[in-house]
């Protein structure tokens, strides 16, 4: 019997959070090794575990996988969250890609200066409400189904819920003009595996704080200033 997947990353969201979400949605237990020192990171590098010299890295099924999208593709396919045919997979890829674009505006938010954070908060809300959420609102309204693709729970649904909750952290009423997405959020949040992941004590990470930012900067020797989009 294969062991649990093991995730190598920081004790925070970053690019690994979507991997945590997808494993949790699939009902898969996983272990984590948190990078806290430069020495830990260099040990992974020297051991050849990081093919492109970067994390996230996930040990799963005898592989040491890097590149976030490849990791997510594998998990989605392994646990039947990637559609039933090539057309559905293409739609899932398209929707996940759109959600990724929105998440990109949020990913570096913790590393911005206080002034740039306020500017970026406005950008995140504007992009969400004028470009991305209207698209998903239309998809759900047009086909009248519970899920984004094929009326089956998929990676696209997991990823969108993750993004919605992240944007709500920037503006709590951001879904006020999107009734389809409000209903979608309620449905997906109540799927048993998702509901468990959203409860206190799960492996879901909180909003990144100063400690997380300092750890990432120290481990990656990341001392330059990050600029807002």
PDB file of N, CA and C in Angstrom, residues 74-138:
ATOM      1  N   UNK A  74      -1.918  15.670 -12.128  1.00  0.00           N
ATOM      2  CA  UNK A  74      -1.778  14.263 -11.723  1.00  0.00           C
ATOM      3  C   UNK A  74      -2.803  13.894 -10.659  1.00  0.00           C
ATOM      4  N   UNK A  75      -2.922  14.748  -9.645  1.00  0.00           N
ATOM      5  CA  UNK A  75      -3.873  14.480  -8.567  1.00  0.00           C
ATOM      6  C   UNK A  75      -5.306  14.453  -9.106  1.00  0.00           C
ATOM      7  N   UNK A  76      -5.636  15.426  -9.939  1.00  0.00           N
ATOM      8  CA  UNK A  76      -6.990  15.486 -10.503  1.00  0.00           C
ATOM      9  C   UNK A  76      -7.302  14.234 -11.320  1.00  0.00           C
ATOM     10  N   UNK A  77      -6.342  13.795 -12.129  1.00  0.00           N
ATOM     11  CA  UNK A  77      -6.553  12.597 -12.930  1.00  0.00           C
ATOM     12  C   UNK A  77      -6.640  11.337 -12.086  1.00  0.00           C
ATOM     13  N   UNK A  78      -5.782  11.225 -11.094  1.00  0.00           N
ATOM     14  CA  UNK A  78      -5.733  10.034 -10.239  1.00  0.00           C
ATOM     15  C   UNK A  78      -7.025   9.849  -9.457  1.00  0.00           C
ATOM     16  N   UNK A  79      -7.630  10.952  -9.028  1.00  0.00           N
ATOM     17  CA  UNK A  79      -8.802  10.860  -8.153  1.00  0.00           C
ATOM     18  C   UNK A  79     -10.106  11.270  -8.842  1.00  0.00           C
ATOM     19  N   UNK A  80     -10.130  11.120 -10.173  1.00  0.00           N
ATOM     20  CA  UNK A  80     -11.368  11.292 -10.955  1.00  0.00           C
ATOM     21  C   UNK A  80     -11.990  12.673 -10.784  1.00  0.00           C
ATOM     22  N   UNK A  81     -11.149  13.686 -10.773  1.00  0.00           N
ATOM     23  CA  UNK A  81     -11.614  15.065 -10.699  1.00  0.00           C
ATOM     24  C   UNK A  81     -11.239  15.835 -11.965  1.00  0.00           C
ATOM     25  N   UNK A  82     -11.061  15.089 -13.079  1.00  0.00           N
ATOM     26  CA  UNK A  82     -10.548  15.709 -14.299  1.00  0.00           C
ATOM     27  C   UNK A  82     -11.449  15.423 -15.503  1.00  0.00           C
ATOM     28  N   UNK A  83     -12.744  15.240 -15.256  1.00  0.00           N
ATOM     29  CA  UNK A  83     -13.677  15.048 -16.361  1.00  0.00           C
ATOM     30  C   UNK A  83     -13.691  13.628 -16.888  1.00  0.00           C
ATOM     31  N   UNK A  84     -14.692  13.333 -17.719  1.00  0.00           N
ATOM     32  CA  UNK A  84     -14.858  11.969 -18.225  1.00  0.00           C
ATOM     33  C   UNK A  84     -14.294  11.777 -19.625  1.00  0.00           C
ATOM     34  N   UNK A  85     -13.968  12.879 -20.320  1.00  0.00           N
ATOM     35  CA  UNK A  85     -13.416  12.749 -21.668  1.00  0.00           C
ATOM     36  C   UNK A  85     -12.537  13.965 -21.978  1.00  0.00           C
ATOM     37  N   UNK A  86     -11.977  13.965 -23.177  1.00  0.00           N
ATOM     38  CA  UNK A  86     -11.024  15.009 -23.559  1.00  0.00           C
ATOM     39  C   UNK A  86     -11.667  16.394 -23.584  1.00  0.00           C
ATOM     40  N   UNK A  87     -12.926  16.459 -24.034  1.00  0.00           N
ATOM     41  CA  UNK A  87     -13.614  17.754 -24.086  1.00  0.00           C
ATOM     42  C   UNK A  87     -13.809  18.326 -22.682  1.00  0.00           C
ATOM     43  N   UNK A  88     -14.241  17.486 -21.759  1.00  0.00           N
ATOM     44  CA  UNK A  88     -14.427  17.975 -20.390  1.00  0.00           C
ATOM     45  C   UNK A  88     -13.097  18.377 -19.770  1.00  0.00           C
ATOM     46  N   UNK A  89     -12.054  17.625 -20.063  1.00  0.00           N
ATOM     47  CA  UNK A  89     -10.736  17.985 -19.546  1.00  0.00           C
ATOM     48  C   UNK A  89     -10.291  19.341 -20.091  1.00  0.00           C
ATOM     49  N   UNK A  90     -10.577  19.602 -21.369  1.00  0.00           N
ATOM     50  CA  UNK A  90     -10.213  20.895 -21.955  1.00  0.00           C
ATOM     51  C   UNK A  90     -10.957  22.035 -21.255  1.00  0.00           C
ATOM     52  N   UNK A  91     -12.247  21.827 -20.968  1.00  0.00           N
ATOM     53  CA  UNK A  91     -13.015  22.853 -20.259  1.00  0.00           C
ATOM     54  C   UNK A  91     -12.467  23.083 -18.852  1.00  0.00           C
ATOM     55  N   UNK A  92     -12.147  21.986 -18.166  1.00  0.00           N
ATOM     56  CA  UNK A  92     -11.572  22.113 -16.830  1.00  0.00           C
ATOM     57  C   UNK A  92     -10.258  22.875 -16.887  1.00  0.00           C
ATOM     58  N   UNK A  93      -9.405  22.542 -17.851  1.00  0.00           N
ATOM     59  CA  UNK A  93      -8.137  23.265 -18.011  1.00  0.00           C
ATOM     60  C   UNK A  93      -8.377  24.755 -18.249  1.00  0.00           C
ATOM     61  N   UNK A  94      -9.368  25.059 -19.080  1.00  0.00           N
ATOM     62  CA  UNK A  94      -9.665  26.449 -19.407  1.00  0.00           C
ATOM     63  C   UNK A  94     -10.139  27.208 -18.174  1.00  0.00           C
ATOM     64  N   UNK A  95     -11.053  26.604 -17.428  1.00  0.00           N
ATOM     65  CA  UNK A  95     -11.583  27.278 -16.241  1.00  0.00           C
ATOM     66  C   UNK A  95     -10.524  27.398 -15.146  1.00  0.00           C
ATOM     67  N   UNK A  96      -9.749  26.351 -14.956  1.00  0.00           N
ATOM     68  CA  UNK A  96      -8.663  26.418 -13.969  1.00  0.00           C
ATOM     69  C   UNK A  96      -7.649  27.484 -14.365  1.00  0.00           C
ATOM     70  N   UNK A  97      -7.374  27.590 -15.656  1.00  0.00           N
ATOM     71  CA  UNK A  97      -6.446  28.615 -16.128  1.00  0.00           C
ATOM     72  C   UNK A  97      -6.944  30.018 -15.825  1.00  0.00           C
ATOM     73  N   UNK A  98      -8.236  30.238 -16.035  1.00  0.00           N
ATOM     74  CA  UNK A  98      -8.809  31.543 -15.716  1.00  0.00           C
ATOM     75  C   UNK A  98      -8.725  31.843 -14.226  1.00  0.00           C
ATOM     76  N   UNK A  99      -9.049  30.840 -13.406  1.00  0.00           N
ATOM     77  CA  UNK A  99      -8.973  31.023 -11.962  1.00  0.00           C
ATOM     78  C   UNK A  99      -7.543  31.282 -11.529  1.00  0.00           C
ATOM     79  N   UNK A 100      -6.593  30.581 -12.151  1.00  0.00           N
ATOM     80  CA  UNK A 100      -5.174  30.813 -11.856  1.00  0.00           C
ATOM     81  C   UNK A 100      -4.772  32.257 -12.134  1.00  0.00           C
ATOM     82  N   UNK A 101      -5.292  32.805 -13.224  1.00  0.00           N
ATOM     83  CA  UNK A 101      -4.970  34.200 -13.554  1.00  0.00           C
ATOM     84  C   UNK A 101      -5.425  35.131 -12.443  1.00  0.00           C
ATOM     85  N   UNK A 102      -6.628  34.891 -11.926  1.00  0.00           N
ATOM     86  CA  UNK A 102      -7.132  35.709 -10.825  1.00  0.00           C
ATOM     87  C   UNK A 102      -6.280  35.503  -9.573  1.00  0.00           C
ATOM     88  N   UNK A 103      -5.951  34.256  -9.276  1.00  0.00           N
ATOM     89  CA  UNK A 103      -5.135  33.974  -8.096  1.00  0.00           C
ATOM     90  C   UNK A 103      -3.753  34.618  -8.184  1.00  0.00           C
ATOM     91  N   UNK A 104      -3.279  34.788  -9.407  1.00  0.00           N
ATOM     92  CA  UNK A 104      -1.967  35.407  -9.588  1.00  0.00           C
ATOM     93  C   UNK A 104      -1.894  36.810  -9.013  1.00  0.00           C
ATOM     94  N   UNK A 105      -3.027  37.509  -9.008  1.00  0.00           N
ATOM     95  CA  UNK A 105      -3.056  38.856  -8.431  1.00  0.00           C
ATOM     96  C   UNK A 105      -2.986  38.813  -6.904  1.00  0.00           C
ATOM     97  N   UNK A 106      -3.294  37.640  -6.331  1.00  0.00           N
ATOM     98  CA  UNK A 106      -3.339  37.495  -4.876  1.00  0.00           C
ATOM     99  C   UNK A 106      -2.059  36.886  -4.317  1.00  0.00           C
ATOM    100  N   UNK A 107      -1.387  36.058  -5.120  1.00  0.00           N
ATOM    101  CA  UNK A 107      -0.270  35.256  -4.634  1.00  0.00           C
ATOM    102  C   UNK A 107       0.836  36.079  -3.974  1.00  0.00           C
ATOM    103  N   UNK A 108       1.198  37.181  -4.592  1.00  0.00           N
ATOM    104  CA  UNK A 108       2.316  37.973  -4.064  1.00  0.00           C
ATOM    105  C   UNK A 108       1.855  39.087  -3.123  1.00  0.00           C
ATOM    106  N   UNK A 109       0.559  39.150  -2.862  1.00  0.00           N
ATOM    107  CA  UNK A 109       0.006  40.209  -2.009  1.00  0.00           C
ATOM    108  C   UNK A 109       0.726  40.335  -0.666  1.00  0.00           C
ATOM    109  N   UNK A 110       1.022  39.224   0.026  1.00  0.00           N
ATOM    110  CA  UNK A 110       1.659  39.359   1.349  1.00  0.00           C
ATOM    111  C   UNK A 110       3.039  40.008   1.306  1.00  0.00           C
ATOM    112  N   UNK A 111       3.681  39.995   0.142  1.00  0.00           N
ATOM    113  CA  UNK A 111       5.051  40.484   0.037  1.00  0.00           C
ATOM    114  C   UNK A 111       5.127  41.961  -0.361  1.00  0.00           C
ATOM    115  N   UNK A 112       3.971  42.594  -0.544  1.00  0.00           N
ATOM    116  CA  UNK A 112       3.924  43.989  -0.956  1.00  0.00           C
ATOM    117  C   UNK A 112       4.063  44.928   0.231  1.00  0.00           C
ATOM    118  N   UNK A 113       4.452  46.157  -0.053  1.00  0.00           N
ATOM    119  CA  UNK A 113       4.462  47.195   0.973  1.00  0.00           C
ATOM    120  C   UNK A 113       3.020  47.546   1.336  1.00  0.00           C
ATOM    121  N   UNK A 114       2.831  48.213   2.473  1.00  0.00           N
ATOM    122  CA  UNK A 114       1.477  48.576   2.914  1.00  0.00           C
ATOM    123  C   UNK A 114       0.772  49.420   1.856  1.00  0.00           C
ATOM    124  N   UNK A 115       1.489  50.343   1.253  1.00  0.00           N
ATOM    125  CA  UNK A 115       0.890  51.202   0.228  1.00  0.00           C
ATOM    126  C   UNK A 115       0.478  50.400  -0.992  1.00  0.00           C
ATOM    127  N   UNK A 116       1.365  49.502  -1.429  1.00  0.00           N
ATOM    128  CA  UNK A 116       1.062  48.698  -2.606  1.00  0.00           C
ATOM    129  C   UNK A 116      -0.051  47.686  -2.329  1.00  0.00           C
ATOM    130  N   UNK A 117      -0.173  47.241  -1.082  1.00  0.00           N
ATOM    131  CA  UNK A 117      -1.252  46.315  -0.745  1.00  0.00           C
ATOM    132  C   UNK A 117      -2.615  46.949  -0.976  1.00  0.00           C
ATOM    133  N   UNK A 118      -2.766  48.196  -0.609  1.00  0.00           N
ATOM    134  CA  UNK A 118      -4.054  48.868  -0.805  1.00  0.00           C
ATOM    135  C   UNK A 118      -4.376  49.002  -2.290  1.00  0.00           C
ATOM    136  N   UNK A 119      -3.370  49.307  -3.080  1.00  0.00           N
ATOM    137  CA  UNK A 119      -3.569  49.399  -4.529  1.00  0.00           C
ATOM    138  C   UNK A 119      -3.939  48.024  -5.103  1.00  0.00           C
ATOM    139  N   UNK A 120      -3.216  47.008  -4.648  1.00  0.00           N
ATOM    140  CA  UNK A 120      -3.454  45.666  -5.176  1.00  0.00           C
ATOM    141  C   UNK A 120      -4.790  45.107  -4.740  1.00  0.00           C
ATOM    142  N   UNK A 121      -5.239  45.458  -3.543  1.00  0.00           N
ATOM    143  CA  UNK A 121      -6.556  45.027  -3.089  1.00  0.00           C
ATOM    144  C   UNK A 121      -7.627  45.514  -4.064  1.00  0.00           C
ATOM    145  N   UNK A 122      -7.516  46.760  -4.475  1.00  0.00           N
ATOM    146  CA  UNK A 122      -8.481  47.320  -5.428  1.00  0.00           C
ATOM    147  C   UNK A 122      -8.400  46.606  -6.770  1.00  0.00           C
ATOM    148  N   UNK A 123      -7.184  46.282  -7.195  1.00  0.00           N
ATOM    149  CA  UNK A 123      -7.002  45.571  -8.461  1.00  0.00           C
ATOM    150  C   UNK A 123      -7.643  44.186  -8.400  1.00  0.00           C
ATOM    151  N   UNK A 124      -7.421  43.483  -7.298  1.00  0.00           N
ATOM    152  CA  UNK A 124      -7.976  42.132  -7.138  1.00  0.00           C
ATOM    153  C   UNK A 124      -9.496  42.162  -7.230  1.00  0.00           C
ATOM    154  N   UNK A 125     -10.113  43.062  -6.503  1.00  0.00           N
ATOM    155  CA  UNK A 125     -11.572  43.154  -6.502  1.00  0.00           C
ATOM    156  C   UNK A 125     -12.089  43.550  -7.878  1.00  0.00           C
ATOM    157  N   UNK A 126     -11.409  44.491  -8.516  1.00  0.00           N
ATOM    158  CA  UNK A 126     -11.840  44.946  -9.838  1.00  0.00           C
ATOM    159  C   UNK A 126     -11.750  43.820 -10.865  1.00  0.00           C
ATOM    160  N   UNK A 127     -10.627  43.096 -10.863  1.00  0.00           N
ATOM    161  CA  UNK A 127     -10.468  41.988 -11.816  1.00  0.00           C
ATOM    162  C   UNK A 127     -11.497  40.896 -11.559  1.00  0.00           C
ATOM    163  N   UNK A 128     -11.724  40.579 -10.281  1.00  0.00           N
ATOM    164  CA  UNK A 128     -12.676  39.524  -9.938  1.00  0.00           C
ATOM    165  C   UNK A 128     -14.078  39.875 -10.404  1.00  0.00           C
ATOM    166  N   UNK A 129     -14.507  41.099 -10.138  1.00  0.00           N
ATOM    167  CA  UNK A 129     -15.906  41.466 -10.392  1.00  0.00           C
ATOM    168  C   UNK A 129     -16.184  41.895 -11.829  1.00  0.00           C
ATOM    169  N   UNK A 130     -15.139  42.240 -12.570  1.00  0.00           N
ATOM    170  CA  UNK A 130     -15.377  42.698 -13.938  1.00  0.00           C
ATOM    171  C   UNK A 130     -14.966  41.679 -15.002  1.00  0.00           C
ATOM    172  N   UNK A 131     -14.104  40.742 -14.640  1.00  0.00           N
ATOM    173  CA  UNK A 131     -13.618  39.801 -15.643  1.00  0.00           C
ATOM    174  C   UNK A 131     -13.915  38.341 -15.289  1.00  0.00           C
ATOM    175  N   UNK A 132     -13.504  37.898 -14.127  1.00  0.00           N
ATOM    176  CA  UNK A 132     -13.540  36.464 -13.820  1.00  0.00           C
ATOM    177  C   UNK A 132     -14.873  35.987 -13.263  1.00  0.00           C
ATOM    178  N   UNK A 133     -15.399  36.641 -12.242  1.00  0.00           N
ATOM    179  CA  UNK A 133     -16.669  36.194 -11.677  1.00  0.00           C
ATOM    180  C   UNK A 133     -17.825  36.295 -12.677  1.00  0.00           C
ATOM    181  N   UNK A 134     -17.893  37.337 -13.513  1.00  0.00           N
ATOM    182  CA  UNK A 134     -18.967  37.355 -14.514  1.00  0.00           C
ATOM    183  C   UNK A 134     -18.919  36.156 -15.464  1.00  0.00           C
ATOM    184  N   UNK A 135     -17.707  35.705 -15.798  1.00  0.00           N
ATOM    185  CA  UNK A 135     -17.573  34.546 -16.694  1.00  0.00           C
ATOM    186  C   UNK A 135     -18.147  33.296 -16.047  1.00  0.00           C
ATOM    187  N   UNK A 136     -17.807  33.051 -14.796  1.00  0.00           N
ATOM    188  CA  UNK A 136     -18.300  31.856 -14.117  1.00  0.00           C
ATOM    189  C   UNK A 136     -19.796  31.970 -13.800  1.00  0.00           C
ATOM    190  N   UNK A 137     -20.258  33.177 -13.514  1.00  0.00           N
ATOM    191  CA  UNK A 137     -21.690  33.399 -13.302  1.00  0.00           C
ATOM    192  C   UNK A 137     -22.466  33.003 -14.557  1.00  0.00           C
ATOM    193  N   UNK A 138     -21.950  33.383 -15.721  1.00  0.00           N
ATOM    194  CA  UNK A 138     -22.599  33.067 -16.993  1.00  0.00           C
ATOM    195  C   UNK A 138     -22.576  31.568 -17.274  1.00  0.00           C
TER     196      UNK A 138
END
